[in-house]
Amino acid sequence: MEYMKSIPDKFFDLAIVDPPYGINAPNMNMGTNMNRKHGGYNGESVAQGLKKGRLNRGAGKLKSRALNMMSCDWDFSPPSKEYFDELFRVSRNQIIWGGNYFNLPPSRGIVCWDKMQPWENFSQVELAWTSFDCPASLIRLSNTGGANKETKIHPTQKPVALYHFLLKKFVRSGNRLLDTHLGSGSSRIAAYKMGFDFWGTEIDKEYFDAQEKRFREECLGEVRLKNGNVYKQKELFEL
């Protein structure tokens, strides 16, 4: 909100955002695997799994700090009316994930993401509201593994391929893009690889640092060693 206040009217051609839906998503049992031994689900949310991963990477006090710093309570409430007012002010068009949860104008340009989930008690689809006057779209893209499997750094992470689909469909050369909830950075990675101008904000430093590392590894081919030195992947191979 503070950043958008400094932006002129209609500065961005497209805002492509995935704000909190207000459904406590990080603590849902989303993305869990079948517990074959007991014939059910392991009951651990993605957020809990991520916290465990960060916990195991730390040591001593750092373990507790990593566990405590990872926010899992950001999805208790949806964005305010003031947020949407600002978003519509600074952008000409919008793609808003979870639009079915928000009080938005009617639109026929809905995007439906079929997650190809094999389990019926998981959400089978996710909807994005768009400001475009066009026929509704459907994309079938698995988020559970195979070629589309990506390392999870955020509880509600969306695939880069999903953003590639959206940008290819709705964005033109020279457009300026905004993502106010950067999260895992999937939108940023897609925009970078497609050559679009992109601005992003993320209020949580832990998530921001994680997506920054992911971006550098996937787009710049950089790897940061434990001693703090940063190398290109090619340079490490040569070493």
Short mmCIF file of C-alpha atoms in Angstrom, two decimals:
data_model
loop_
_atom_site.label_atom_id
_atom_site.label_comp_id
_atom_site.label_asym_id
_atom_site.label_seq_id
_atom_site.Cartn_x
_atom_site.Cartn_y
_atom_site.Cartn_z
CA MET A 1 0.00 0.00 0.00
CA GLU A 2 2.82 2.41 0.85
CA TYR A 3 4.51 1.69 -2.47
CA MET A 4 1.36 2.13 -4.56
CA LYS A 5 0.70 5.52 -2.99
CA SER A 6 3.83 6.80 -4.75
CA ILE A 7 2.77 5.51 -8.19
CA PRO A 8 1.01 7.72 -10.79
CA ASP A 9 -2.42 6.78 -12.09
CA LYS A 10 -2.40 3.93 -14.65
CA PHE A 11 1.40 3.65 -14.55
CA PHE A 12 1.24 -0.14 -14.94
CA ASP A 13 -0.36 -1.81 -17.92
CA LEU A 14 -1.18 -4.92 -15.89
CA ALA A 15 -1.35 -5.83 -12.21
CA ILE A 16 -1.08 -9.61 -11.83
CA VAL A 17 -1.58 -10.42 -8.16
CA ASP A 18 -2.25 -13.32 -5.82
CA PRO A 19 -3.40 -11.68 -2.57
CA PRO A 20 -4.56 -13.51 0.58
CA TYR A 21 -8.00 -15.04 0.09
CA GLY A 22 -8.92 -14.92 3.78
CA ILE A 23 -9.30 -18.71 4.04
CA ASN A 24 -6.23 -19.54 6.19
CA ALA A 25 -4.61 -21.28 3.19
CA PRO A 26 -1.09 -21.74 4.64
CA ASN A 27 -2.42 -24.00 7.36
CA MET A 28 -4.68 -26.11 5.16
CA ASN A 29 -3.61 -29.63 4.21
CA MET A 30 -2.78 -28.55 0.66
CA GLY A 31 -0.15 -30.38 -1.34
CA THR A 32 0.19 -33.22 1.17
CA ASN A 33 1.02 -36.72 0.02
CA MET A 34 -0.92 -39.89 0.63
CA ASN A 35 0.18 -41.82 3.70
CA ARG A 36 0.14 -45.26 2.11
CA LYS A 37 0.90 -47.04 5.35
CA HIS A 38 -2.32 -45.85 6.95
CA GLY A 39 -4.31 -45.30 3.75
CA GLY A 40 -4.94 -41.62 4.39
CA TYR A 41 -3.31 -38.21 4.29
CA ASN A 42 -0.38 -37.24 6.43
CA GLY A 43 -2.32 -34.17 7.61
CA GLU A 44 0.65 -31.82 7.42
CA SER A 45 0.12 -28.49 5.69
CA VAL A 46 2.59 -27.12 3.17
CA ALA A 47 3.45 -24.36 5.63
CA GLN A 48 4.29 -26.88 8.32
CA GLY A 49 6.49 -28.80 5.91
CA LEU A 50 8.29 -25.65 4.85
CA LYS A 51 8.84 -24.66 8.46
CA LYS A 52 10.35 -28.05 9.18
CA GLY A 53 12.67 -27.67 6.21
CA ARG A 54 13.89 -24.30 7.40
CA LEU A 55 14.18 -25.61 10.93
CA ASN A 56 16.44 -28.44 9.80
CA ARG A 57 18.68 -26.08 7.85
CA GLY A 58 19.45 -23.95 10.88
CA ALA A 59 21.38 -24.62 14.06
CA GLY A 60 20.90 -23.73 17.72
CA LYS A 61 19.08 -20.43 18.13
CA LEU A 62 18.90 -20.03 14.37
CA LYS A 63 16.57 -23.02 14.23
CA SER A 64 14.02 -21.38 16.47
CA ARG A 65 14.42 -18.05 14.71
CA ALA A 66 13.80 -19.60 11.28
CA LEU A 67 10.76 -21.41 12.63
CA ASN A 68 9.30 -18.32 14.28
CA MET A 69 10.01 -15.92 11.42
CA MET A 70 8.06 -17.85 8.81
CA SER A 71 4.62 -16.29 8.78
CA CYS A 72 1.63 -18.64 8.63
CA ASP A 73 -1.09 -16.21 9.68
CA TRP A 74 -1.22 -13.88 6.68
CA ASP A 75 -4.33 -15.43 5.14
CA PHE A 76 -6.83 -14.81 7.93
CA SER A 77 -8.34 -11.75 6.21
CA PRO A 78 -8.74 -10.71 2.55
CA PRO A 79 -7.35 -7.37 1.30
CA SER A 80 -9.27 -4.25 2.18
CA LYS A 81 -11.35 -2.15 -0.21
CA GLU A 82 -8.57 0.45 -0.03
CA TYR A 83 -6.12 -2.09 -1.47
CA PHE A 84 -8.31 -2.80 -4.49
CA ASP A 85 -8.98 0.94 -4.99
CA GLU A 86 -5.23 1.59 -5.15
CA LEU A 87 -4.58 -1.43 -7.36
CA PHE A 88 -7.19 -0.29 -9.89
CA ARG A 89 -5.85 3.26 -9.74
CA VAL A 90 -2.24 2.39 -10.60
CA SER A 91 -2.99 -0.26 -13.29
CA ARG A 92 -4.93 -0.28 -16.54
CA ASN A 93 -5.82 -3.97 -16.34
CA GLN A 94 -5.78 -6.58 -13.61
CA ILE A 95 -5.51 -10.33 -13.13
CA ILE A 96 -6.47 -11.24 -9.57
CA TRP A 97 -6.15 -14.81 -8.31
CA GLY A 98 -8.91 -15.81 -5.92
CA GLY A 99 -11.25 -13.28 -7.50
CA ASN A 100 -14.21 -15.44 -6.50
CA TYR A 101 -13.50 -14.53 -2.86
CA PHE A 102 -13.55 -10.76 -3.44
CA ASN A 103 -16.19 -8.15 -4.19
CA LEU A 104 -15.17 -7.46 -7.80
CA PRO A 105 -17.24 -6.37 -10.83
CA PRO A 106 -18.68 -9.10 -13.09
CA SER A 107 -16.22 -10.32 -15.73
CA ARG A 108 -16.46 -12.82 -18.56
CA GLY A 109 -12.67 -13.00 -18.86
CA ILE A 110 -12.27 -15.46 -15.99
CA VAL A 111 -9.26 -17.80 -16.04
CA CYS A 112 -9.75 -21.28 -14.59
CA TRP A 113 -6.67 -23.24 -13.61
CA ASP A 114 -7.36 -26.98 -13.56
CA LYS A 115 -4.74 -28.30 -11.13
CA MET A 116 -5.29 -31.89 -12.29
CA GLN A 117 -5.45 -32.94 -8.64
CA PRO A 118 -5.83 -36.70 -8.11
CA TRP A 119 -7.54 -36.23 -4.72
CA GLU A 120 -11.15 -35.11 -4.47
CA ASN A 121 -10.82 -33.46 -1.05
CA PHE A 122 -8.34 -30.96 -2.52
CA SER A 123 -9.34 -27.96 -4.60
CA GLN A 124 -9.62 -29.13 -8.19
CA VAL A 125 -9.39 -25.65 -9.70
CA GLU A 126 -8.44 -22.08 -8.89
CA LEU A 127 -10.03 -19.01 -10.45
CA ALA A 128 -8.49 -15.72 -11.51
CA TRP A 129 -10.65 -12.65 -12.13
CA THR A 130 -9.49 -10.47 -15.01
CA SER A 131 -10.53 -7.06 -16.27
CA PHE A 132 -10.34 -8.23 -19.89
CA ASP A 133 -13.50 -8.45 -21.97
CA CYS A 134 -12.76 -11.79 -23.56
CA PRO A 135 -13.98 -15.40 -23.43
CA ALA A 136 -13.16 -17.34 -20.27
CA SER A 137 -9.96 -19.41 -20.40
CA LEU A 138 -9.00 -22.82 -19.10
CA ILE A 139 -5.47 -24.07 -18.46
CA ARG A 140 -4.74 -27.62 -17.35
CA LEU A 141 -1.48 -27.73 -15.45
CA SER A 142 -0.46 -30.20 -12.79
CA ASN A 143 0.95 -28.77 -9.61
CA THR A 144 1.79 -32.09 -7.99
CA GLY A 145 4.92 -33.32 -9.76
CA GLY A 146 6.43 -34.45 -13.02
CA ALA A 147 7.84 -31.85 -15.40
CA ASN A 148 5.98 -29.06 -13.59
CA LYS A 149 7.35 -29.89 -10.15
CA GLU A 150 9.16 -26.94 -8.56
CA THR A 151 10.90 -26.55 -5.23
CA LYS A 152 8.36 -25.13 -2.78
CA ILE A 153 9.39 -21.97 -0.97
CA HIS A 154 5.88 -20.65 -0.26
CA PRO A 155 2.69 -22.40 0.99
CA THR A 156 0.53 -21.15 -1.90
CA GLN A 157 3.18 -21.15 -4.63
CA LYS A 158 1.95 -21.20 -8.24
CA PRO A 159 3.94 -22.71 -11.14
CA VAL A 160 6.05 -20.47 -13.39
CA ALA A 161 4.32 -22.14 -16.36
CA LEU A 162 0.97 -20.79 -15.13
CA TYR A 163 2.27 -17.23 -15.24
CA HIS A 164 3.87 -17.88 -18.63
CA PHE A 165 0.40 -18.81 -19.93
CA LEU A 166 -1.14 -15.62 -18.51
CA LEU A 167 1.59 -13.29 -19.74
CA LYS A 168 1.58 -14.82 -23.22
CA LYS A 169 -2.18 -14.37 -23.43
CA PHE A 170 -2.61 -10.91 -21.93
CA VAL A 171 0.68 -8.97 -22.11
CA ARG A 172 2.24 -7.14 -25.03
CA SER A 173 5.80 -5.95 -25.62
CA GLY A 174 6.55 -2.76 -23.71
CA ASN A 175 3.91 -3.38 -21.04
CA ARG A 176 4.77 -2.68 -17.42
CA LEU A 177 3.72 -5.33 -14.87
CA LEU A 178 3.08 -5.14 -11.13
CA ASP A 179 2.78 -7.93 -8.57
CA THR A 180 1.95 -6.61 -5.11
CA HIS A 181 2.23 -10.05 -3.45
CA LEU A 182 5.44 -11.47 -4.89
CA GLY A 183 5.52 -14.55 -2.65
CA SER A 184 7.59 -17.29 -4.29
CA GLY A 185 8.54 -15.07 -7.23
CA SER A 186 6.98 -17.27 -9.95
CA SER A 187 5.48 -14.21 -11.68
CA ARG A 188 8.85 -12.45 -11.63
CA ILE A 189 10.66 -15.45 -13.12
CA ALA A 190 8.12 -15.78 -15.94
CA ALA A 191 8.25 -12.05 -16.72
CA TYR A 192 12.06 -12.03 -16.75
CA LYS A 193 12.30 -15.03 -19.07
CA MET A 194 9.75 -13.46 -21.44
CA GLY A 195 11.49 -10.07 -21.46
CA PHE A 196 8.78 -7.97 -19.76
CA ASP A 197 9.30 -4.99 -17.44
CA PHE A 198 8.31 -6.09 -13.95
CA TRP A 199 7.86 -4.52 -10.52
CA GLY A 200 7.12 -6.56 -7.40
CA THR A 201 6.63 -6.02 -3.68
CA GLU A 202 6.70 -8.50 -0.80
CA ILE A 203 6.03 -7.45 2.80
CA ASP A 204 7.57 -10.54 4.43
CA LYS A 205 11.38 -10.45 4.43
CA GLU A 206 11.69 -14.22 4.84
CA TYR A 207 9.68 -14.87 1.70
CA PHE A 208 11.39 -12.04 -0.17
CA ASP A 209 14.85 -13.43 0.55
CA ALA A 210 13.74 -16.93 -0.49
CA GLN A 211 12.34 -15.75 -3.83
CA GLU A 212 15.44 -13.61 -4.43
CA LYS A 213 17.61 -16.72 -4.05
CA ARG A 214 15.27 -18.69 -6.31
CA PHE A 215 15.30 -15.95 -8.95
CA ARG A 216 19.09 -15.74 -9.01
CA GLU A 217 19.46 -19.49 -9.32
CA GLU A 218 16.81 -19.96 -12.01
CA CYS A 219 17.31 -16.79 -14.07
CA LEU A 220 20.88 -15.68 -13.47
CA GLY A 221 22.44 -19.07 -12.87
CA GLU A 222 23.91 -17.91 -9.55
CA VAL A 223 24.70 -20.03 -6.51
CA ARG A 224 25.59 -18.59 -3.10
CA LEU A 225 28.01 -20.73 -1.11
CA LYS A 226 28.03 -21.04 2.67
CA ASN A 227 30.99 -18.64 2.86
CA GLY A 228 28.85 -15.95 1.24
CA ASN A 229 30.58 -15.99 -2.14
CA VAL A 230 28.31 -15.87 -5.19
CA TYR A 231 29.26 -17.73 -8.36
CA LYS A 232 27.68 -18.39 -11.70
CA GLN A 233 26.87 -22.08 -12.11
CA LYS A 234 29.30 -22.20 -15.02
CA GLU A 235 32.05 -20.77 -12.83
CA LEU A 236 31.46 -23.44 -10.18
CA PHE A 237 31.72 -26.12 -12.84
CA GLU A 238 35.04 -24.67 -14.00
CA LEU A 239 36.30 -24.51 -10.40
#
